Amino acid sequence: MKRNVLVVLGQLLTFIAFFAVWELAVRVLNIKPVILPPPSAVFAKAWEQRDLLARHTWPTTVAIALGFLYAFAIGFLIAVGIAFSRTIREITYPFLVVAQILPKIAFAPLFLIWFGFGLTPKIVIAALIAFFPIVINTAKGLTSVDPEFMQYMDSLGATSRQKFLRISLPWALPDMFSAMKISITLAIVGAVVGEFIAAGEGLGYVINSANISLDTELMFAGITVLSVLGVALFMVVVFAEWLSTRSAALNVKPAGM
């Protein structure tokens, strides 16, 4: 417990030191606010525009969450197919590699033509960028189960469903959640890119509008709020990992027990 408190304090001090150096550097070097405003001005702007930022935070949150959930659902299903079907693996793997190599951001204007303005293109871009790590890591986790566990379950007459739920899935959870931590950050990037191109609301829209009007303080305020949102969503995944792995540890039992 004491160590955890020290770690948190160390993290807070690191952030405080970062902002202090930033503030000092701007003032000592006499950097113009339009180029790089000091943190004090950014925080003041964020408070001044708190209603605007709060109003645009919700659409971004929805786009990130839905994009991430779609990425997880689709990625998990594909990963299960890859892990347990050689045919699906041989058919889909080359396509997945090509899909990952293609620059999804370059397709954003095309999504605008297909889906129009609004929430849909943001969700699509976020999901496309976020789903690949989930597919690869989940498939890796599902296929790395110790064969002795499966042999033991077979000796107990376990069904395929029981083996999947009691052995394969709990075994894959660490890899799956590692991928989810990466994917939630990628979903943030995808949603913001969508807001840059095809939205009239959201933090990405605020940042882009502030950039056009050279309101650097508002732009940094939007980036700050987006960063806080990203950390919050990342911590949601971390908490879900803690709950899931704890539950899996309690529920992994041999079939028939």
One Martini backbone bead per residue (centre of mass of N, CA, C, O) as a GRO file, in nm:
protein
  257
    1MET     BB    1   0.060   0.062  -0.022
    2LYS     BB    2   0.300   0.255   0.012
    3ARG     BB    3   0.411   0.215  -0.273
    4ASN     BB    4   0.161   0.323  -0.427
    5VAL     BB    5   0.176   0.609  -0.312
    6LEU     BB    6   0.460   0.672  -0.421
    7VAL     BB    7   0.392   0.635  -0.719
    8VAL     BB    8   0.175   0.854  -0.738
    9LEU     BB    9   0.353   1.085  -0.643
   10GLY     BB   10   0.563   1.057  -0.868
   11GLN     BB   11   0.368   1.114  -1.100
   12LEU     BB   12   0.277   1.395  -1.007
   13LEU     BB   13   0.561   1.523  -1.000
   14THR     BB   14   0.618   1.487  -1.301
   15PHE     BB   15   0.393   1.670  -1.402
   16ILE     BB   16   0.471   1.923  -1.248
   17ALA     BB   17   0.754   1.946  -1.372
   18PHE     BB   18   0.668   1.972  -1.664
   19PHE     BB   19   0.495   2.233  -1.632
   20ALA     BB   20   0.717   2.405  -1.506
   21VAL     BB   21   0.916   2.395  -1.742
   22TRP     BB   22   0.726   2.507  -1.952
   23GLU     BB   23   0.667   2.778  -1.816
   24LEU     BB   24   0.961   2.872  -1.795
   25ALA     BB   25   1.044   2.854  -2.093
   26VAL     BB   26   0.841   3.056  -2.208
   27ARG     BB   27   0.937   3.302  -2.032
   28VAL     BB   28   1.246   3.302  -2.083
   29LEU     BB   29   1.217   3.279  -2.414
   30ASN     BB   30   0.975   3.443  -2.517
   31ILE     BB   31   0.724   3.294  -2.617
   32LYS     BB   32   0.472   3.300  -2.815
   33PRO     BB   33   0.144   3.212  -2.766
   34VAL     BB   34   0.087   3.124  -3.067
   35ILE     BB   35   0.303   2.894  -3.038
   36LEU     BB   36   0.346   2.876  -2.695
   37PRO     BB   37   0.168   2.834  -2.433
   38PRO     BB   38   0.124   2.841  -2.119
   39PRO     BB   39  -0.029   2.646  -1.888
   40SER     BB   40  -0.185   2.872  -1.748
   41ALA     BB   41  -0.336   2.961  -2.010
   42VAL     BB   42  -0.463   2.689  -2.076
   43PHE     BB   43  -0.626   2.651  -1.812
   44ALA     BB   44  -0.780   2.915  -1.837
   45LYS     BB   45  -0.915   2.842  -2.108
   46ALA     BB   46  -1.055   2.586  -2.013
   47TRP     BB   47  -1.232   2.729  -1.804
   48GLU     BB   48  -1.364   2.936  -1.992
   49GLN     BB   49  -1.438   2.672  -2.202
   50ARG     BB   50  -1.597   2.442  -2.046
   51ASP     BB   51  -1.866   2.418  -2.197
   52LEU     BB   52  -1.753   2.355  -2.475
   53LEU     BB   53  -1.578   2.109  -2.397
   54ALA     BB   54  -1.804   1.940  -2.269
   55ARG     BB   55  -1.989   1.926  -2.521
   56HIS     BB   56  -1.744   1.784  -2.703
   57THR     BB   57  -1.673   1.525  -2.535
   58TRP     BB   58  -1.908   1.327  -2.580
   59PRO     BB   59  -1.883   1.257  -2.887
   60THR     BB   60  -1.597   1.143  -2.857
   61THR     BB   61  -1.660   0.920  -2.655
   62VAL     BB   62  -1.861   0.766  -2.830
   63ALA     BB   63  -1.673   0.710  -3.071
   64ILE     BB   64  -1.459   0.554  -2.915
   65ALA     BB   65  -1.633   0.337  -2.781
   66LEU     BB   66  -1.764   0.219  -3.039
   67GLY     BB   67  -1.508   0.160  -3.195
   68PHE     BB   68  -1.389  -0.031  -2.981
   69LEU     BB   69  -1.623  -0.236  -2.966
   70TYR     BB   70  -1.618  -0.319  -3.261
   71ALA     BB   71  -1.323  -0.408  -3.264
   72PHE     BB   72  -1.355  -0.627  -3.050
   73ALA     BB   73  -1.577  -0.802  -3.174
   74ILE     BB   74  -1.441  -0.856  -3.447
   75GLY     BB   75  -1.159  -0.942  -3.346
   76PHE     BB   76  -1.249  -1.182  -3.171
   77LEU     BB   77  -1.385  -1.354  -3.392
   78ILE     BB   78  -1.137  -1.376  -3.573
   79ALA     BB   79  -0.948  -1.501  -3.362
   80VAL     BB   80  -1.108  -1.760  -3.318
   81GLY     BB   81  -1.092  -1.856  -3.611
   82ILE     BB   82  -0.780  -1.864  -3.627
   83ALA     BB   83  -0.729  -2.059  -3.379
   84PHE     BB   84  -0.960  -2.304  -3.484
   85SER     BB   85  -0.898  -2.239  -3.806
   86ARG     BB   86  -0.711  -2.297  -4.077
   87THR     BB   87  -0.883  -2.178  -4.303
   88ILE     BB   88  -0.928  -1.898  -4.182
   89ARG     BB   89  -0.631  -1.827  -4.149
   90GLU     BB   90  -0.549  -1.850  -4.455
   91ILE     BB   91  -0.762  -1.638  -4.558
   92THR     BB   92  -0.729  -1.381  -4.350
   93TYR     BB   93  -0.431  -1.300  -4.291
   94PRO     BB   94  -0.349  -1.145  -4.549
   95PHE     BB   95  -0.575  -0.935  -4.524
   96LEU     BB   96  -0.488  -0.818  -4.249
   97VAL     BB   97  -0.212  -0.717  -4.335
   98VAL     BB   98  -0.308  -0.528  -4.558
   99ALA     BB   99  -0.506  -0.362  -4.379
  100GLN     BB  100  -0.275  -0.255  -4.193
  101ILE     BB  101  -0.096  -0.113  -4.409
  102LEU     BB  102  -0.311   0.058  -4.477
  103PRO     BB  103  -0.407   0.393  -4.477
  104LYS     BB  104  -0.684   0.488  -4.309
  105ILE     BB  105  -0.673   0.799  -4.325
  106ALA     BB  106  -0.695   0.810  -4.642
  107PHE     BB  107  -1.012   0.708  -4.622
  108ALA     BB  108  -1.178   0.934  -4.488
  109PRO     BB  109  -1.303   1.081  -4.739
  110LEU     BB  110  -1.457   0.826  -4.830
  111PHE     BB  111  -1.635   0.800  -4.575
  112LEU     BB  112  -1.778   1.065  -4.625
  113ILE     BB  113  -1.922   0.968  -4.883
  114TRP     BB  114  -2.061   0.712  -4.760
  115PHE     BB  115  -2.160   0.840  -4.450
  116GLY     BB  116  -2.101   1.115  -4.392
  117PHE     BB  117  -2.181   1.303  -4.150
  118GLY     BB  118  -2.080   1.230  -3.818
  119LEU     BB  119  -2.049   0.931  -3.642
  120THR     BB  120  -1.981   0.695  -3.839
  121PRO     BB  121  -1.691   0.764  -3.951
  122LYS     BB  122  -1.557   0.762  -3.671
  123ILE     BB  123  -1.612   0.467  -3.601
  124VAL     BB  124  -1.477   0.334  -3.844
  125ILE     BB  125  -1.191   0.444  -3.803
  126ALA     BB  126  -1.151   0.345  -3.514
  127ALA     BB  127  -1.196   0.040  -3.573
  128LEU     BB  128  -0.977  -0.002  -3.794
  129ILE     BB  129  -0.733   0.085  -3.612
  130ALA     BB  130  -0.804  -0.112  -3.345
  131PHE     BB  131  -0.838  -0.432  -3.431
  132PHE     BB  132  -0.561  -0.572  -3.487
  133PRO     BB  133  -0.441  -0.629  -3.200
  134ILE     BB  134  -0.675  -0.812  -3.114
  135VAL     BB  135  -0.637  -1.037  -3.314
  136ILE     BB  136  -0.340  -1.117  -3.262
  137ASN     BB  137  -0.335  -1.149  -2.946
  138THR     BB  138  -0.577  -1.340  -2.913
  139ALA     BB  139  -0.474  -1.566  -3.094
  140LYS     BB  140  -0.216  -1.613  -2.934
  141GLY     BB  141  -0.353  -1.688  -2.664
  142LEU     BB  142  -0.532  -1.930  -2.772
  143THR     BB  143  -0.262  -2.094  -2.895
  144SER     BB  144  -0.087  -2.104  -2.596
  145VAL     BB  145  -0.192  -2.343  -2.469
  146ASP     BB  146  -0.144  -2.592  -2.267
  147PRO     BB  147  -0.184  -2.919  -2.363
  148GLU     BB  148  -0.232  -3.048  -2.077
  149PHE     BB  149  -0.500  -2.912  -2.021
  150MET     BB  150  -0.656  -3.038  -2.259
  151GLN     BB  151  -0.606  -3.333  -2.179
  152TYR     BB  152  -0.750  -3.314  -1.909
  153MET     BB  153  -1.026  -3.232  -2.020
  154ASP     BB  154  -1.062  -3.482  -2.197
  155SER     BB  155  -1.055  -3.688  -1.957
  156LEU     BB  156  -1.336  -3.544  -1.846
  157GLY     BB  157  -1.529  -3.477  -2.099
  158ALA     BB  158  -1.504  -3.213  -2.233
  159THR     BB  159  -1.616  -2.965  -2.406
  160SER     BB  160  -1.548  -2.717  -2.619
  161ARG     BB  161  -1.684  -2.498  -2.452
  162GLN     BB  162  -1.544  -2.560  -2.182
  163LYS     BB  163  -1.253  -2.524  -2.283
  164PHE     BB  164  -1.286  -2.230  -2.367
  165LEU     BB  165  -1.399  -2.102  -2.094
  166ARG     BB  166  -1.180  -2.247  -1.885
  167ILE     BB  167  -0.904  -2.208  -2.064
  168SER     BB  168  -0.857  -2.032  -2.321
  169LEU     BB  169  -0.971  -1.758  -2.228
  170PRO     BB  170  -0.812  -1.714  -1.963
  171TRP     BB  171  -0.533  -1.744  -2.102
  172ALA     BB  172  -0.588  -1.487  -2.308
  173LEU     BB  173  -0.632  -1.229  -2.134
  174PRO     BB  174  -0.356  -1.085  -2.127
  175ASP     BB  175  -0.338  -1.044  -2.436
  176MET     BB  176  -0.609  -0.902  -2.474
  177PHE     BB  177  -0.553  -0.655  -2.283
  178SER     BB  178  -0.305  -0.553  -2.423
  179ALA     BB  179  -0.461  -0.488  -2.683
  180MET     BB  180  -0.675  -0.295  -2.559
  181LYS     BB  181  -0.475  -0.074  -2.473
  182ILE     BB  182  -0.393  -0.009  -2.760
  183SER     BB  183  -0.679   0.029  -2.895
  184ILE     BB  184  -0.783   0.275  -2.731
  185THR     BB  185  -0.569   0.469  -2.846
  186LEU     BB  186  -0.643   0.425  -3.147
  187ALA     BB  187  -0.940   0.517  -3.124
  188ILE     BB  188  -0.873   0.808  -3.061
  189VAL     BB  189  -0.733   0.871  -3.324
  190GLY     BB  190  -0.968   0.798  -3.514
  191ALA     BB  191  -1.182   0.994  -3.403
  192VAL     BB  192  -1.021   1.257  -3.447
  193VAL     BB  193  -0.982   1.230  -3.748
  194GLY     BB  194  -1.285   1.234  -3.810
  195GLU     BB  195  -1.323   1.525  -3.688
  196PHE     BB  196  -1.140   1.674  -3.885
  197ILE     BB  197  -1.322   1.582  -4.150
  198ALA     BB  198  -1.642   1.462  -4.038
  199ALA     BB  199  -1.730   1.718  -3.834
  200GLY     BB  200  -1.932   1.937  -3.590
  201GLU     BB  201  -1.802   1.769  -3.347
  202GLY     BB  202  -1.577   1.771  -3.099
  203LEU     BB  203  -1.247   1.787  -3.013
  204GLY     BB  204  -1.133   1.781  -3.299
  205TYR     BB  205  -1.300   2.020  -3.396
  206VAL     BB  206  -1.192   2.226  -3.196
  207ILE     BB  207  -0.892   2.203  -3.271
  208ASN     BB  208  -0.925   2.273  -3.571
  209SER     BB  209  -1.063   2.549  -3.533
  210ALA     BB  210  -0.833   2.675  -3.363
  211ASN     BB  211  -0.619   2.648  -3.581
  212ILE     BB  212  -0.753   2.829  -3.797
  213SER     BB  213  -0.777   3.081  -3.572
  214LEU     BB  214  -0.514   3.084  -3.386
  215ASP     BB  215  -0.610   2.932  -3.107
  216THR     BB  216  -0.383   2.793  -2.912
  217GLU     BB  217  -0.511   2.768  -2.634
  218LEU     BB  218  -0.758   2.601  -2.724
  219MET     BB  219  -0.601   2.373  -2.851
  220PHE     BB  220  -0.457   2.285  -2.586
  221ALA     BB  221  -0.715   2.240  -2.426
  222GLY     BB  222  -0.823   2.013  -2.603
  223ILE     BB  223  -0.578   1.826  -2.569
  224THR     BB  224  -0.601   1.800  -2.263
  225VAL     BB  225  -0.883   1.674  -2.253
  226LEU     BB  226  -0.811   1.435  -2.436
  227SER     BB  227  -0.598   1.317  -2.245
  228VAL     BB  228  -0.782   1.268  -2.006
  229LEU     BB  229  -0.975   1.084  -2.156
  230GLY     BB  230  -0.765   0.868  -2.234
  231VAL     BB  231  -0.686   0.790  -1.945
  232ALA     BB  232  -0.968   0.706  -1.853
  233LEU     BB  233  -1.010   0.478  -2.064
  234PHE     BB  234  -0.761   0.317  -1.989
  235MET     BB  235  -0.855   0.264  -1.692
  236VAL     BB  236  -1.103   0.101  -1.766
  237VAL     BB  237  -0.943  -0.134  -1.887
  238VAL     BB  238  -0.778  -0.197  -1.634
  239PHE     BB  239  -1.024  -0.262  -1.457
  240ALA     BB  240  -1.137  -0.488  -1.637
  241GLU     BB  241  -0.889  -0.666  -1.606
  242TRP     BB  242  -0.906  -0.708  -1.303
  243LEU     BB  243  -1.187  -0.837  -1.300
  244SER     BB  244  -1.137  -1.070  -1.504
  245THR     BB  245  -0.887  -1.208  -1.376
  246ARG     BB  246  -1.021  -1.258  -1.104
  247SER     BB  247  -1.258  -1.427  -1.211
  248ALA     BB  248  -1.088  -1.641  -1.359
  249ALA     BB  249  -0.935  -1.744  -1.104
  250LEU     BB  250  -1.209  -1.845  -0.966
  251ASN     BB  251  -1.336  -2.018  -1.234
  252VAL     BB  252  -1.103  -2.210  -1.282
  253LYS     BB  253  -1.214  -2.537  -1.362
  254PRO     BB  254  -1.274  -2.838  -1.382
  255ALA     BB  255  -1.465  -3.041  -1.528
  256GLY     BB  256  -1.722  -3.126  -1.285
  257MET     BB  257  -1.678  -2.917  -1.030
   0.00000   0.00000   0.00000
